PDB file of C-alpha atoms and ligand atoms in Angstrom:
ATOM      1  CA  MET A  24      -9.714  -4.432  12.896  1.00 95.00           C
ATOM      2  CA  LYS A  25      -5.787  -5.340  11.689  1.00 98.00           C
ATOM      3  CA  TYR A  26      -5.005  -3.648   8.842  1.00 98.00           C
ATOM      4  CA  VAL A  27      -1.196  -3.549   7.487  1.00 98.00           C
ATOM      5  CA  ALA A  28       0.460  -0.904   5.053  1.00 98.00           C
ATOM      6  CA  LEU A  29       3.229  -1.522   2.534  1.00 98.00           C
ATOM      7  CA  VAL A  30       4.710   1.613   1.915  1.00 98.00           C
ATOM      8  CA  GLY A  31       7.251   1.737  -2.305  1.00 98.00           C
ATOM      9  CA  SER A  32       9.923   3.620  -1.355  1.00 98.00           C
ATOM     10  CA  LEU A  33      12.312   2.691   1.413  1.00 98.00           C
ATOM     11  CA  ARG A  34      13.477   6.739   1.809  1.00 98.00           C
ATOM     12  CA  ARG A  35      13.899   7.749   5.270  1.00 95.00           C
ATOM     13  CA  GLY A  36      12.152  10.436   4.631  1.00 95.00           C
ATOM     14  CA  SER A  37       9.430   9.076   1.952  1.00 97.00           C
ATOM     15  CA  TYR A  38       6.095  11.358   1.561  1.00 98.00           C
ATOM     16  CA  ASN A  39       4.793   7.780   1.056  1.00 98.00           C
ATOM     17  CA  LEU A  40       5.360   6.331   3.849  1.00 98.00           C
ATOM     18  CA  GLN A  41       4.942   9.273   5.359  1.00 98.00           C
ATOM     19  CA  LEU A  42       1.156   9.575   3.367  1.00 98.00           C
ATOM     20  CA  THR A  43       0.970   6.412   5.549  1.00 98.00           C
ATOM     21  CA  LYS A  44       1.542   7.586   8.444  1.00 98.00           C
ATOM     22  CA  THR A  45      -1.418  10.227   8.420  1.00 98.00           C
ATOM     23  CA  ILE A  46      -3.465   7.576   7.769  1.00 98.00           C
ATOM     24  CA  GLN A  47      -2.174   5.240  10.726  1.00 98.00           C
ATOM     25  CA  ASP A  48      -2.299   7.692  13.356  1.00 97.00           C
ATOM     26  CA  ARG A  49      -5.900  10.501  11.671  1.00 97.00           C
ATOM     27  CA  TYR A  50      -8.073   6.665  11.524  1.00 98.00           C
ATOM     28  CA  ARG A  51      -6.250   5.071  14.342  1.00 96.00           C
ATOM     29  CA  GLY A  52     -10.477   4.439  16.503  1.00 95.00           C
ATOM     30  CA  ASN A  53     -11.087   2.126  13.169  1.00 96.00           C
ATOM     31  CA  PHE A  54      -8.198   0.388  12.395  1.00 97.00           C
ATOM     32  CA  ASP A  55      -5.408  -0.409  14.152  1.00 98.00           C
ATOM     33  CA  LEU A  56      -3.000  -0.298  11.243  1.00 98.00           C
ATOM     34  CA  GLU A  57       0.775  -1.749  11.571  1.00 98.00           C
ATOM     35  CA  ILE A  58       3.441  -0.540   8.737  1.00 98.00           C
ATOM     36  CA  LEU A  59       5.100  -3.861   7.411  1.00 98.00           C
ATOM     37  CA  ASP A  60       8.642  -3.274   6.039  1.00 98.00           C
ATOM     38  CA  ILE A  61       8.989  -4.286   2.640  1.00 98.00           C
ATOM     39  CA  GLY A  62      12.410  -3.269   1.974  1.00 98.00           C
ATOM     40  CA  VAL A  63      14.118  -6.070   3.996  1.00 98.00           C
ATOM     41  CA  LEU A  64      12.453  -9.726   1.758  1.00 98.00           C
ATOM     42  CA  PRO A  65      14.578 -11.100   0.144  1.00 98.00           C
ATOM     43  CA  HIS A  66      15.055 -10.722  -3.931  1.00 98.00           C
ATOM     44  CA  TYR A  67      12.011 -13.889  -5.011  1.00 98.00           C
ATOM     45  CA  ASP A  68      13.396 -17.190  -5.516  1.00 98.00           C
ATOM     46  CA  GLN A  69      11.343 -19.674  -7.333  1.00 98.00           C
ATOM     47  CA  ASP A  70      13.534 -21.816  -6.387  1.00 98.00           C
ATOM     48  CA  VAL A  71      12.536 -20.737  -2.450  1.00 98.00           C
ATOM     49  CA  GLU A  72       9.508 -20.578  -2.745  1.00 97.00           C
ATOM     50  CA  ASN A  73       8.428 -23.931  -0.696  1.00 97.00           C
ATOM     51  CA  ASP A  74      10.867 -23.218   2.436  1.00 96.00           C
ATOM     52  CA  ALA A  75      11.469 -19.243   2.751  1.00 98.00           C
ATOM     53  CA  PRO A  76      13.164 -17.574   5.049  1.00 98.00           C
ATOM     54  CA  GLU A  77      11.787 -16.702   8.007  1.00 98.00           C
ATOM     55  CA  ILE A  78      11.541 -12.727   7.459  1.00 98.00           C
ATOM     56  CA  VAL A  79       9.526 -14.029   4.679  1.00 98.00           C
ATOM     57  CA  LYS A  80       6.873 -16.003   6.369  1.00 98.00           C
ATOM     58  CA  THR A  81       6.787 -14.185   9.602  1.00 98.00           C
ATOM     59  CA  PHE A  82       5.819 -10.686   6.293  1.00 98.00           C
ATOM     60  CA  LYS A  83       3.017 -13.643   4.265  1.00 98.00           C
ATOM     61  CA  ASN A  84       0.924 -14.425   7.787  1.00 98.00           C
ATOM     62  CA  LYS A  85       0.619 -11.359   9.292  1.00 98.00           C
ATOM     63  CA  VAL A  86      -0.219 -10.656   5.085  1.00 98.00           C
ATOM     64  CA  PHE A  87      -2.884 -12.839   5.973  1.00 98.00           C
ATOM     65  CA  GLU A  88      -4.012 -12.597   9.240  1.00 98.00           C
ATOM     66  CA  ALA A  89      -4.656  -8.948   8.709  1.00 98.00           C
ATOM     67  CA  ASP A  90      -7.983  -6.979   7.562  1.00 98.00           C
ATOM     68  CA  GLY A  91      -7.601  -4.625   4.647  1.00 98.00           C
ATOM     69  CA  VAL A  92      -4.501  -3.939   2.950  1.00 98.00           C
ATOM     70  CA  ILE A  93      -3.358  -0.588   1.687  1.00 99.00           C
ATOM     71  CA  ILE A  94      -0.454   0.258  -0.686  1.00 99.00           C
ATOM     72  CA  VAL A  95       1.186   3.116  -0.713  1.00 99.00           C
ATOM     73  CA  THR A  96       3.443   3.245  -3.360  1.00 98.00           C
ATOM     74  CA  PRO A  97       5.897   6.461  -5.206  1.00 98.00           C
ATOM     75  CA  GLU A  98       6.225   6.308  -8.841  1.00 98.00           C
ATOM     76  CA  TYR A  99       9.055   4.981 -11.383  1.00 98.00           C
ATOM     77  CA  ASN A 100      10.119   4.852 -14.178  1.00 98.00           C
ATOM     78  CA  TRP A 101       6.056   5.298 -14.792  1.00 98.00           C
ATOM     79  CA  SER A 102       5.238   1.685 -12.666  1.00 98.00           C
ATOM     80  CA  ILE A 103       6.042   0.993  -9.031  1.00 98.00           C
ATOM     81  CA  PRO A 104       9.403   0.071  -7.483  1.00 98.00           C
ATOM     82  CA  GLY A 105      10.558  -3.055  -7.362  1.00 98.00           C
ATOM     83  CA  VAL A 106      10.414  -3.794  -4.050  1.00 98.00           C
ATOM     84  CA  LEU A 107       7.043  -3.076  -4.037  1.00 99.00           C
ATOM     85  CA  LYS A 108       7.307  -6.140  -7.050  1.00 98.00           C
ATOM     86  CA  ASN A 109       8.718  -8.346  -5.834  1.00 98.00           C
ATOM     87  CA  ALA A 110       7.058  -8.668  -2.416  1.00 98.00           C
ATOM     88  CA  MET A 111       4.015  -9.058  -4.522  1.00 98.00           C
ATOM     89  CA  ASP A 112       5.680 -12.064  -5.913  1.00 98.00           C
ATOM     90  CA  TRP A 113       6.006 -12.959  -2.673  1.00 98.00           C
ATOM     91  CA  LEU A 114       2.457 -12.667  -1.438  1.00 98.00           C
ATOM     92  CA  SER A 115       1.430 -14.550  -5.106  1.00 98.00           C
ATOM     93  CA  ARG A 116       3.262 -17.489  -4.547  1.00 98.00           C
ATOM     94  CA  VAL A 117       2.445 -21.325  -2.688  1.00 97.00           C
ATOM     95  CA  ASP A 118       0.010 -19.783   0.198  1.00 96.00           C
ATOM     96  CA  LYS A 119      -1.154 -16.303  -1.470  1.00 97.00           C
ATOM     97  CA  VAL A 120      -2.343 -14.196   0.646  1.00 98.00           C
ATOM     98  CA  LEU A 121      -4.158 -11.069  -1.497  1.00 98.00           C
ATOM     99  CA  VAL A 122      -6.673 -13.553  -2.503  1.00 98.00           C
ATOM    100  CA  ASN A 123     -10.050 -11.520  -2.166  1.00 97.00           C
ATOM    101  CA  LYS A 124      -8.746  -9.647   0.699  1.00 98.00           C
ATOM    102  CA  PRO A 125      -9.730  -5.777   0.710  1.00 98.00           C
ATOM    103  CA  VAL A 126      -6.963  -2.971  -0.705  1.00 98.00           C
ATOM    104  CA  MET A 127      -6.721   0.042  -0.732  1.00 98.00           C
ATOM    105  CA  ILE A 128      -3.712   2.117  -3.122  1.00 98.00           C
ATOM    106  CA  ALA A 129      -2.862   5.689  -2.790  1.00 98.00           C
ATOM    107  CA  GLY A 130       0.346   7.738  -3.817  1.00 98.00           C
ATOM    108  CA  VAL A 131       2.342  10.439  -3.890  1.00 98.00           C
ATOM    109  CA  SER A 132       4.015  11.866  -6.293  1.00 98.00           C
ATOM    110  CA  VAL A 133       5.953  15.715  -6.231  1.00 98.00           C
ATOM    111  CA  GLY A 134       5.391  15.426 -10.181  1.00 97.00           C
ATOM    112  CA  ILE A 135       2.103  16.395 -11.653  1.00 97.00           C
ATOM    113  CA  LEU A 136       0.562  13.668 -11.841  1.00 97.00           C
ATOM    114  CA  GLY A 137       0.036  11.848  -8.674  1.00 96.00           C
ATOM    115  CA  THR A 138       1.369   8.145  -9.657  1.00 98.00           C
ATOM    116  CA  ILE A 139      -1.523   7.278 -11.414  1.00 98.00           C
ATOM    117  CA  ARG A 140       0.831   5.433 -14.236  1.00 98.00           C
ATOM    118  CA  ALA A 141       1.837   3.098 -10.649  1.00 98.00           C
ATOM    119  CA  GLN A 142      -1.135   2.884 -10.073  1.00 98.00           C
ATOM    120  CA  LEU A 143      -2.984   1.875 -12.772  1.00 98.00           C
ATOM    121  CA  HIS A 144       0.230  -1.871 -13.235  1.00 98.00           C
ATOM    122  CA  LEU A 145      -0.194  -1.888  -9.536  1.00 98.00           C
ATOM    123  CA  ARG A 146      -3.772  -2.200 -10.305  1.00 98.00           C
ATOM    124  CA  GLN A 147      -3.388  -5.076 -13.010  1.00 98.00           C
ATOM    125  CA  VAL A 148      -0.532  -6.225 -10.723  1.00 98.00           C
ATOM    126  CA  LEU A 149      -3.292  -6.860  -8.440  1.00 98.00           C
ATOM    127  CA  ALA A 150      -5.778  -8.835 -10.469  1.00 98.00           C
ATOM    128  CA  SER A 151      -2.900 -11.006 -11.802  1.00 98.00           C
ATOM    129  CA  PRO A 152      -4.416 -14.987 -11.364  1.00 98.00           C
ATOM    130  CA  GLY A 153      -2.018 -15.871  -8.080  1.00 98.00           C
ATOM    131  CA  LEU A 154      -2.688 -12.564  -5.925  1.00 98.00           C
ATOM    132  CA  GLN A 155      -7.140 -11.442  -7.607  1.00 98.00           C
ATOM    133  CA  ALA A 156      -6.566  -8.884  -4.790  1.00 98.00           C
ATOM    134  CA  LYS A 157     -10.356  -7.018  -3.786  1.00 98.00           C
ATOM    135  CA  VAL A 158      -9.156  -4.388  -4.261  1.00 98.00           C
ATOM    136  CA  LEU A 159     -11.613  -1.035  -4.328  1.00 98.00           C
ATOM    137  CA  PRO A 160     -13.055  -0.500  -6.601  1.00 97.00           C
ATOM    138  CA  ALA A 161     -10.564   3.439  -9.121  1.00 97.00           C
ATOM    139  CA  ALA A 162     -14.240   5.353  -9.177  1.00 96.00           C
ATOM    140  CA  GLY A 163     -14.411   8.061  -6.583  1.00 97.00           C
ATOM    141  CA  ASN A 164     -11.740   6.745  -4.468  1.00 98.00           C
ATOM    142  CA  GLU A 165      -8.459   7.481  -6.455  1.00 98.00           C
ATOM    143  CA  VAL A 166      -6.255   9.203  -4.024  1.00 98.00           C
ATOM    144  CA  LEU A 167      -3.507  11.026  -5.705  1.00 98.00           C
ATOM    145  CA  VAL A 168      -1.276  13.064  -4.101  1.00 98.00           C
ATOM    146  CA  ASN A 169       0.444  15.537  -6.679  1.00 98.00           C
ATOM    147  CA  LEU A 170       3.584  18.702  -5.768  1.00 98.00           C
ATOM    148  CA  ALA A 171       4.046  16.853  -2.382  1.00 98.00           C
ATOM    149  CA  SER A 172       6.807  19.276  -1.760  1.00 95.00           C
ATOM    150  CA  GLY A 173       4.033  21.598  -1.097  1.00 93.00           C
ATOM    151  CA  LYS A 174       2.011  19.220   0.790  1.00 98.00           C
ATOM    152  CA  PHE A 175       3.293  18.211   3.806  1.00 98.00           C
ATOM    153  CA  ASP A 176       4.203  19.070   6.933  1.00 96.00           C
ATOM    154  CA  GLU A 177       8.257  16.839   7.105  1.00 86.00           C
ATOM    155  CA  THR A 178       8.849  18.629  10.635  1.00 92.00           C
ATOM    156  CA  LYS A 179       5.737  16.501  12.114  1.00 92.00           C
ATOM    157  CA  GLU A 180       6.356  13.834   8.376  1.00 94.00           C
ATOM    158  CA  LEU A 181       2.505  13.972   8.376  1.00 97.00           C
ATOM    159  CA  LEU A 182      -0.058  15.875   5.304  1.00 98.00           C
ATOM    160  CA  THR A 183      -1.659  19.097   6.528  1.00 98.00           C
ATOM    161  CA  ASP A 184      -2.726  20.149   2.778  1.00 98.00           C
ATOM    162  CA  GLU A 185      -7.064  20.213   4.034  1.00 98.00           C
ATOM    163  CA  GLY A 186      -8.416  18.798   0.801  1.00 98.00           C
ATOM    164  CA  THR A 187      -6.180  16.283   0.288  1.00 98.00           C
ATOM    165  CA  LEU A 188      -7.398  15.052   3.840  1.00 98.00           C
ATOM    166  CA  GLN A 189     -10.765  15.775   2.960  1.00 98.00           C
ATOM    167  CA  HIS A 190     -10.786  13.739   0.531  1.00 98.00           C
ATOM    168  CA  LEU A 191      -8.527  11.516   1.544  1.00 98.00           C
ATOM    169  CA  ASP A 192     -11.205  10.665   5.050  1.00 98.00           C
ATOM    170  CA  GLY A 193     -13.736   9.855   2.638  1.00 98.00           C
ATOM    171  CA  VAL A 194     -11.871   7.597  -0.037  1.00 98.00           C
ATOM    172  CA  VAL A 195     -10.938   5.766   3.801  1.00 98.00           C
ATOM    173  CA  LYS A 196     -14.697   5.663   5.034  1.00 98.00           C
ATOM    174  CA  ARG A 197     -16.022   3.738   2.115  1.00 98.00           C
ATOM    175  CA  PHE A 198     -12.265   1.904   2.716  1.00 98.00           C
ATOM    176  CA  ILE A 199     -13.959   0.822   6.016  1.00 98.00           C
ATOM    177  CA  GLU A 200     -17.201  -0.339   4.215  1.00 97.00           C
ATOM    178  CA  PHE A 201     -15.751  -1.997   2.064  1.00 97.00           C
ATOM    179  CA  VAL A 202     -13.526  -4.209   4.358  1.00 97.00           C
ATOM    180  CA  GLY A 203     -16.833  -4.056   6.247  1.00 93.00           C
ATOM    181  CA  GLU A 204     -19.030  -6.038   3.184  1.00 84.00           C
ATOM    182  CA  GLY A 205     -16.772  -8.731   2.904  1.00 68.00           C
ATOM    183  CA  PHE A 206     -17.921 -10.103   6.499  1.00 55.00           C
ATOM    184  CA  LYS A 207     -21.636  -9.837   5.565  1.00 47.00           C
TER     185      LYS A 207
HETATM  186  C1  FMN B  16      14.218   5.714  -9.274  1.00 77.72           C
HETATM  187  C2  FMN B  16      12.864   7.429  -9.747  1.00 77.72           C
HETATM  188  C3  FMN B  16      12.032   7.474 -10.574  1.00 77.72           C
HETATM  189  C4  FMN B  16      10.884   8.361 -10.610  1.00 77.72           C
HETATM  190  N1  FMN B  16      10.796   8.242 -11.799  1.00 77.72           N
HETATM  191  C5  FMN B  16       9.230   8.950 -11.746  1.00 77.72           C
HETATM  192  C6  FMN B  16       7.929   8.520 -12.285  1.00 77.72           C
HETATM  193  O1  FMN B  16       7.608   7.802 -13.108  1.00 77.72           O
HETATM  194  N2  FMN B  16       7.246   9.495 -12.058  1.00 77.72           N
HETATM  195  C7  FMN B  16       6.669  10.370 -11.095  1.00 77.72           C
HETATM  196  O2  FMN B  16       5.820  10.961 -10.606  1.00 77.72           O
HETATM  197  N3  FMN B  16       8.400  10.648 -10.449  1.00 77.72           N
HETATM  198  C8  FMN B  16       9.342   9.922 -10.104  1.00 77.72           C
HETATM  199  N4  FMN B  16      10.066  10.335  -9.636  1.00 77.72           N
HETATM  200  C9  FMN B  16       9.969  10.325  -8.447  1.00 77.72           C
HETATM  201  C10 FMN B  16       9.125  10.979  -7.369  1.00 77.72           C
HETATM  202  O3  FMN B  16       8.127  11.100  -7.512  1.00 77.72           O
HETATM  203  C11 FMN B  16       9.909  11.131  -6.598  1.00 77.72           C
HETATM  204  O4  FMN B  16      11.017  11.346  -5.779  1.00 77.72           O
HETATM  205  C12 FMN B  16       8.713  10.681  -4.714  1.00 77.72           C
HETATM  206  O5  FMN B  16       9.828  12.044  -3.699  1.00 77.72           O
HETATM  207  C13 FMN B  16       8.607   9.471  -3.925  1.00 77.72           C
HETATM  208  O6  FMN B  16       8.613   9.173  -3.140  1.00 77.72           O
HETATM  209  P1  FMN B  16       9.094   9.465  -1.981  1.00 77.72           P
HETATM  210  O7  FMN B  16       8.877  10.054  -1.375  1.00 77.72           O
HETATM  211  O8  FMN B  16       8.179   8.479  -0.666  1.00 77.72           O
HETATM  212  O9  FMN B  16      10.186   8.456  -2.016  1.00 77.72           O
HETATM  213  C14 FMN B  16      11.023   8.715  -9.866  1.00 77.72           C
HETATM  214  C15 FMN B  16      12.233   9.266  -8.512  1.00 77.72           C
HETATM  215  C16 FMN B  16      13.152   7.976  -8.187  1.00 77.72           C
HETATM  216  C17 FMN B  16      13.743   7.838  -7.753  1.00 77.72           C
END
């Protein structure tokens, strides 16, 4: 299986990137996860959407070809970062490559709430007519990693908190099943 990941933080030492790398590393026997760089996408512009820049076409094609998409994002000002919304806007137009695409959501914050407000906004965006993604239901599947500074090995750039890893194992297992259901 081929999955792609979109990471909502462009920061080099990003905890959300480290969580994504943990997912890539820990479940490599189950799926190949390619992390797509959404920071290179230009600002969405309706004037060029029908003949989008090559970099946008390549990005959209990778999402289209993927069996599943994992979005890992911080919360910025109680919502999703602009760079992630920009990627969503490109994905929502012309060829709507997220329609019925299985999507899993995860996020890391340094504060206590673990990106819950951003994730609720993201679910709303993913339900819009241009996106219509098939999002893994929230019940039991919310990956809300809070108080990040104590939960990562920043040398290895991986999540190391045992309880969080166990929860993640369950959510990813259910996501793999959820992706599989699309092919029944
Ligand atoms: C512009 C900005 C806005 C932020 N807004 C929030 C917020 O609304 N809620 C929250 O829990 N943390 C907020 N934070 C703190 C982030 O949780 C923290 O910076 C986190 O490390 C970002 O993720 P990253 O490590 O993947 O870059 C904000 C940080 C920035 C830079």
